[in-house]
Coordinates of N, CA, C and O in Angstrom, one line a residue:
M1 N 23.1 11.5 -32.3 CA 23.8 10.5 -32.6 C 24.9 10.1 -31.7 O 25.0 8.6 -31.6
S2 N 25.3 10.6 -31.2 CA 26.6 10.0 -30.3 C 25.9 9.4 -29.0 O 26.7 8.5 -28.8
T3 N 24.7 9.8 -28.7 CA 24.5 8.6 -27.4 C 24.3 7.3 -28.2 O 24.6 6.7 -27.3
Q4 N 23.9 7.4 -29.4 CA 23.5 5.7 -30.1 C 24.8 5.1 -30.1 O 24.9 3.8 -29.6
S5 N 25.9 5.9 -30.3 CA 27.4 5.2 -30.9 C 27.5 4.8 -29.6 O 28.1 3.8 -29.2
E6 N 28.1 5.6 -28.2 CA 28.3 5.0 -26.9 C 27.7 3.8 -26.8 O 28.0 3.2 -25.7
L7 N 26.4 4.1 -26.6 CA 25.8 3.0 -26.4 C 25.5 1.8 -27.0 O 26.0 0.4 -26.4
A8 N 25.6 2.0 -28.4 CA 26.3 0.7 -28.9 C 27.9 -0.1 -28.6 O 27.6 -1.6 -28.7
V9 N 28.4 0.9 -28.5 CA 30.0 0.7 -28.2 C 30.2 -0.1 -26.9 O 30.6 -1.2 -26.3
T10 N 29.1 0.3 -26.0 CA 29.0 -0.2 -24.2 C 28.4 -1.4 -24.4 O 29.1 -2.5 -24.1
Y11 N 27.2 -1.6 -25.2 CA 26.8 -3.1 -25.7 C 27.9 -4.1 -26.0 O 27.9 -5.2 -25.5
A12 N 28.5 -3.4 -27.4 CA 29.7 -4.7 -27.5 C 30.7 -4.7 -26.7 O 31.2 -6.1 -26.7
A13 N 31.1 -4.0 -26.1 CA 32.1 -4.1 -24.7 C 31.5 -5.2 -23.8 O 32.1 -6.0 -23.5
L14 N 30.2 -5.1 -23.5 CA 29.5 -6.0 -22.4 C 29.6 -7.5 -23.1 O 29.8 -8.4 -22.3
I15 N 28.8 -7.2 -24.3 CA 29.0 -8.8 -25.0 C 30.3 -9.6 -25.3 O 30.3 -10.8 -24.8
L16 N 31.6 -8.6 -25.4 CA 32.6 -9.2 -25.5 C 33.1 -9.9 -23.9 O 33.6 -11.0 -23.9
N17 N 32.7 -9.1 -23.0 CA 33.1 -9.3 -21.6 C 32.2 -10.5 -21.4 O 32.6 -11.3 -20.5
D18 N 31.1 -10.6 -21.6 CA 30.5 -11.9 -21.3 C 31.4 -13.2 -21.9 O 31.0 -14.4 -21.7
D19 N 31.2 -12.9 -23.2 CA 32.1 -14.2 -24.0 C 33.3 -14.4 -23.4 O 34.0 -15.2 -24.1
G20 N 33.9 -13.5 -22.5 CA 35.3 -13.6 -22.1 C 36.4 -13.0 -23.3 O 37.8 -14.0 -22.9
L21 N 36.2 -12.4 -24.0 CA 36.8 -12.1 -25.1 C 37.6 -10.5 -24.6 O 37.2 -10.0 -24.0
E22 N 38.7 -10.2 -25.2 CA 39.4 -9.0 -25.1 C 38.4 -7.6 -26.1 O 38.2 -8.1 -27.0
A23 N 38.2 -6.9 -25.8 CA 37.5 -5.5 -26.2 C 38.3 -4.6 -26.8 O 39.0 -3.6 -26.4
T24 N 38.9 -5.3 -28.0 CA 39.8 -4.3 -29.0 C 38.8 -3.4 -30.0 O 37.9 -3.7 -30.2
A25 N 39.4 -2.7 -30.4 CA 38.9 -1.6 -31.6 C 37.9 -2.8 -32.3 O 37.0 -2.3 -32.8
D26 N 38.9 -3.9 -33.2 CA 38.5 -4.2 -34.3 C 37.2 -5.0 -33.8 O 36.4 -5.1 -34.5
A27 N 37.2 -6.0 -32.3 CA 36.4 -6.4 -32.1 C 34.8 -5.6 -31.6 O 33.9 -6.4 -31.9
L28 N 35.0 -4.8 -31.5 CA 34.1 -3.6 -30.8 C 33.4 -3.2 -32.3 O 32.0 -3.3 -32.4
S29 N 34.2 -3.2 -33.6 CA 33.4 -2.7 -34.5 C 33.2 -3.7 -35.3 O 32.1 -3.5 -36.1
A30 N 33.6 -4.8 -35.2 CA 32.8 -6.2 -35.8 C 31.4 -6.4 -35.2 O 30.5 -6.3 -36.3
I31 N 31.5 -6.3 -34.2 CA 29.7 -6.4 -33.3 C 28.8 -5.4 -33.7 O 27.8 -5.7 -34.0
C32 N 29.7 -4.1 -33.7 CA 28.4 -2.9 -33.8 C 28.3 -2.9 -35.7 O 27.4 -3.1 -36.0
K33 N 29.3 -3.4 -36.5 CA 28.7 -3.5 -37.8 C 27.7 -4.6 -38.2 O 26.9 -4.9 -38.8
A34 N 28.0 -5.7 -37.3 CA 27.1 -6.8 -37.1 C 25.4 -6.5 -36.8 O 24.5 -7.2 -37.6
A35 N 25.3 -5.4 -36.1 CA 24.4 -5.4 -35.2 C 23.5 -4.0 -36.4 O 22.4 -3.8 -36.1
K36 N 24.3 -3.9 -37.8 CA 23.8 -2.9 -38.4 C 23.7 -1.4 -37.6 O 22.3 -0.8 -38.1
V37 N 24.4 -0.7 -36.8 CA 24.6 0.3 -36.0 C 26.2 1.4 -36.7 O 27.1 0.7 -36.5
D38 N 25.4 2.3 -37.2 CA 26.3 3.5 -37.3 C 27.1 4.0 -36.3 O 26.5 4.7 -35.8
V39 N 28.3 3.7 -36.3 CA 29.1 4.4 -35.3 C 30.4 5.0 -35.7 O 31.0 4.6 -36.3
E40 N 30.5 6.3 -35.1 CA 31.9 7.4 -35.6 C 33.0 6.1 -35.2 O 33.0 5.7 -33.9
S41 N 34.0 6.1 -35.8 CA 35.4 5.3 -36.0 C 36.3 5.7 -34.8 O 36.9 4.7 -34.0
F42 N 36.3 7.0 -33.7 CA 36.7 7.2 -32.8 C 36.5 6.6 -31.7 O 37.4 6.6 -30.8
Y43 N 35.3 6.0 -31.6 CA 34.7 5.5 -30.2 C 35.2 4.2 -30.0 O 35.6 3.9 -29.2
F44 N 35.7 3.7 -31.0 CA 36.2 2.3 -31.2 C 37.6 2.1 -30.2 O 38.1 1.4 -29.1
P45 N 38.6 2.7 -30.8 CA 39.9 3.0 -29.9 C 39.9 3.3 -28.7 O 40.6 3.4 -27.8
L46 N 38.6 4.6 -28.5 CA 38.6 5.0 -27.4 C 38.2 4.4 -26.1 O 38.2 4.1 -25.0
F47 N 37.2 3.3 -26.4 CA 36.6 2.3 -25.5 C 37.6 1.2 -25.5 O 37.8 0.7 -24.4
A48 N 38.5 0.6 -26.2 CA 39.2 -0.3 -26.1 C 40.3 0.2 -25.5 O 40.8 -0.6 -24.4
K49 N 40.8 1.6 -25.3 CA 42.2 2.2 -24.8 C 41.3 2.0 -23.4 O 42.3 1.5 -22.3
F50 N 40.2 2.3 -22.8 CA 39.5 2.3 -21.5 C 39.3 1.3 -20.8 O 39.7 1.1 -20.0
L51 N 39.1 0.1 -21.7 CA 38.4 -1.4 -21.7 C 40.2 -1.9 -21.2 O 40.4 -2.8 -20.3
A52 N 41.3 -1.7 -21.5 CA 42.5 -1.9 -21.7 C 42.8 -1.7 -20.2 O 43.6 -2.6 -19.8
E53 N 42.6 -0.6 -19.7 CA 43.2 0.0 -18.3 C 42.7 -0.6 -17.2 O 42.8 -0.5 -16.1
N54 N 41.0 -0.5 -17.7 CA 40.0 -1.0 -16.7 C 39.1 -2.1 -17.0 O 38.6 -2.0 -18.3
S55 N 39.0 -3.1 -16.3 CA 38.5 -4.7 -16.6 C 36.6 -3.9 -16.1 O 36.7 -3.1 -15.2
L56 N 36.2 -4.2 -16.8 CA 34.4 -4.3 -16.5 C 34.2 -4.8 -15.3 O 33.5 -4.6 -14.5
E57 N 34.7 -6.1 -15.0 CA 34.4 -6.5 -13.3 C 35.0 -5.6 -12.3 O 34.2 -5.7 -11.3
S58 N 36.1 -4.8 -12.6 CA 36.0 -4.2 -11.5 C 35.2 -2.9 -11.5 O 35.1 -2.5 -10.1
L59 N 34.9 -2.3 -12.5 CA 33.7 -1.6 -12.6 C 32.8 -2.1 -11.8 O 31.9 -1.3 -11.5
F60 N 32.2 -2.8 -12.4 CA 30.9 -3.8 -12.0 C 30.9 -3.9 -10.5 O 29.9 -3.4 -9.7
S61 N 32.6 -4.0 -9.8 CA 32.3 -4.7 -8.2 C 32.2 -2.9 -7.6 O 32.2 -3.2 -6.6
N62 N 33.0 -2.5 -8.0 CA 32.8 -0.8 -7.7 C 31.6 0.1 -7.8 O 31.7 1.3 -7.0
V63 N 30.9 -0.4 -8.2 CA 29.5 -0.1 -8.4 C 29.0 0.6 -6.8 O 28.3 1.7 -6.7
S64 N 28.8 -0.2 -6.2 CA 28.1 0.1 -5.0 C 29.4 1.1 -3.9 O 29.2 2.2 -3.0
A65 N 30.5 1.0 -4.1 CA 31.6 1.7 -3.4 C 31.6 3.2 -4.3 O 32.3 4.1 -3.2
G66 N 31.1 3.6 -5.3 CA 31.1 4.9 -5.9 C 30.0 5.6 -5.1 O 29.4 6.7 -5.0
G67 N 29.2 5.0 -4.1 CA 27.8 5.5 -3.6 C 28.1 6.2 -2.2 O 27.0 6.6 -1.5
G68 N 29.5 6.2 -2.1 CA 29.9 6.8 -0.5 C 29.4 7.9 -0.1 O 29.0 8.5 0.8
G69 N 28.7 8.7 -1.2 CA 28.3 10.2 -0.9 C 26.8 10.3 -0.6 O 26.2 11.2 0.3
G70 N 26.1 9.2 -1.0 CA 24.7 9.3 -0.8 C 24.5 8.5 0.4 O 23.8 9.1 1.5
G71 N 25.3 7.7 1.1 CA 25.5 7.1 2.7 C 25.5 8.3 3.7 O 25.1 8.0 4.7
G72 N 26.5 9.2 3.1 CA 27.1 10.2 4.3 C 26.2 11.0 4.4 O 25.8 11.3 5.5
G73 N 25.6 11.2 2.9 CA 23.8 12.3 3.7 C 23.2 11.9 4.2 O 22.3 12.8 4.5
A74 N 22.8 10.6 4.6 CA 21.8 9.8 5.5 C 22.2 10.1 6.8 O 21.1 10.6 7.7
A75 N 23.3 10.0 7.2 CA 23.5 10.2 8.7 C 23.2 11.6 8.8 O 22.3 11.9 10.2
P76 N 23.6 12.8 8.3 CA 23.0 14.1 8.8 C 21.5 14.2 8.4 O 20.8 15.1 9.6
A77 N 21.0 13.9 7.7 CA 19.3 13.4 7.4 C 18.7 13.2 8.8 O 17.6 13.8 9.3
A78 N 19.0 11.8 9.3 CA 18.6 11.2 10.4 C 18.9 12.2 12.0 O 18.2 12.6 12.4
A79 N 20.2 12.7 12.0 CA 20.5 13.6 12.8 C 19.5 15.3 12.7 O 19.0 15.6 13.9
A80 N 19.5 15.6 11.7 CA 18.4 16.8 11.3 C 17.1 16.3 12.0 O 16.1 17.0 12.3
E81 N 16.2 14.8 11.5 CA 15.1 14.8 12.0 C 14.9 14.5 13.6 O 14.0 14.8 13.8
E82 N 16.3 14.1 14.1 CA 16.4 14.1 15.7 C 16.3 15.5 16.4 O 15.6 15.9 17.6
A83 N 16.5 16.6 15.8 CA 16.6 17.7 16.2 C 15.2 18.3 16.3 O 14.9 18.8 17.2
P84 N 14.2 18.2 15.3 CA 13.3 18.9 15.3 C 12.5 18.2 16.4 O 11.8 18.8 17.3
A85 N 12.6 17.0 17.0 CA 12.0 16.1 17.9 C 12.2 16.5 19.1 O 11.3 17.2 20.0
K86 N 13.6 17.0 19.3 CA 14.5 17.7 20.8 C 13.6 19.0 20.6 O 13.0 19.5 22.1
K87 N 13.3 19.9 19.5 CA 12.6 20.8 19.7 C 11.0 21.2 20.0 O 10.6 21.7 21.1
E88 N 10.5 20.4 19.2 CA 9.3 19.5 19.6 C 8.8 19.6 21.3 O 8.0 20.1 21.9
E89 N 9.8 18.7 21.8 CA 9.8 18.4 23.1 C 9.7 19.6 24.1 O 9.0 19.3 25.2
K90 N 10.4 20.7 23.5 CA 10.9 21.9 24.4 C 9.4 22.6 24.5 O 9.3 23.2 25.3
K91 N 9.2 22.4 23.2 CA 7.8 23.5 23.0 C 6.5 22.8 23.9 O 6.1 23.5 24.5
V92 N 6.6 21.8 24.0 CA 5.3 21.1 24.8 C 5.4 21.2 26.1 O 5.0 21.6 26.7
E93 N 6.6 21.5 26.2 CA 7.1 21.7 27.9 C 7.0 23.2 28.1 O 6.0 23.6 29.2
E94 N 7.1 24.1 27.1 CA 6.6 25.4 27.3 C 5.2 25.5 27.5 O 4.8 26.6 28.3
E95 N 4.6 25.1 26.8 CA 3.0 25.0 26.7 C 2.4 24.5 27.7 O 1.6 25.0 28.1
E96 N 3.2 23.2 28.4 CA 2.6 23.0 29.8 C 2.8 23.9 30.6 O 2.3 24.0 31.8
D97 N 4.4 24.4 30.7 CA 4.4 25.6 31.7 C 3.1 26.7 31.7 O 3.1 27.2 32.8
D98 N 3.1 27.2 30.5 CA 2.0 28.3 30.6 C 0.5 27.9 30.9 O -0.1 28.5 31.8
E99 N -0.1 27.0 30.8 CA -0.8 26.2 31.2 C -1.1 26.0 33.0 O -1.8 26.0 33.8
E100 N -0.1 25.3 33.7 CA 0.4 25.5 35.1 C 0.4 26.7 35.5 O 0.0 26.9 36.9
M101 N 0.3 28.0 35.2 CA 0.8 29.2 35.4 C -0.6 29.9 35.1 O -1.0 31.2 36.1
G102 N -1.6 29.5 34.8 CA -3.0 29.8 34.7 C -3.3 30.6 33.4 O -4.1 31.3 33.2
F103 N -2.0 30.6 32.4 CA -2.3 31.6 31.2 C -2.9 30.5 30.2 O -2.4 29.6 30.1
G104 N -3.6 30.8 29.4 CA -4.6 30.1 28.4 C -4.7 30.9 27.1 O -4.7 32.1 27.2
L105 N -4.6 30.4 26.2 CA -5.0 31.0 24.6 C -6.3 31.9 24.7 O -6.2 33.0 24.4
F106 N -7.2 31.4 25.5 CA -8.7 32.2 25.7 C -8.8 32.5 26.9 O -10.2 33.1 26.9
D107 N -8.1 32.6 27.8 CA -8.2 33.3 28.8 C -8.4 34.9 29.0 O -7.7 35.6 28.4

């Protein structure tokens, strides 16, 4: 039930934000009651307090800023792809050296 309650209060907060209204505990509760969703009463003041300290606009605008860890991981992956390429080049050179010396796999 808690996941459904959290989702209902989140949707209620989004509705209030779209209408330009403040997300108070009473407003969140009224929307959930109008939608006929049973929500534990402690969610309303919890979400209202969070939304009073953090605006949804700032949360939306910082969504891409939170992905810094993913972006940082891509660079080492690219470097890791380059490293095997260098190793393969060395292997190719070693194989050429063996052939030049007259050694072969089936000789």
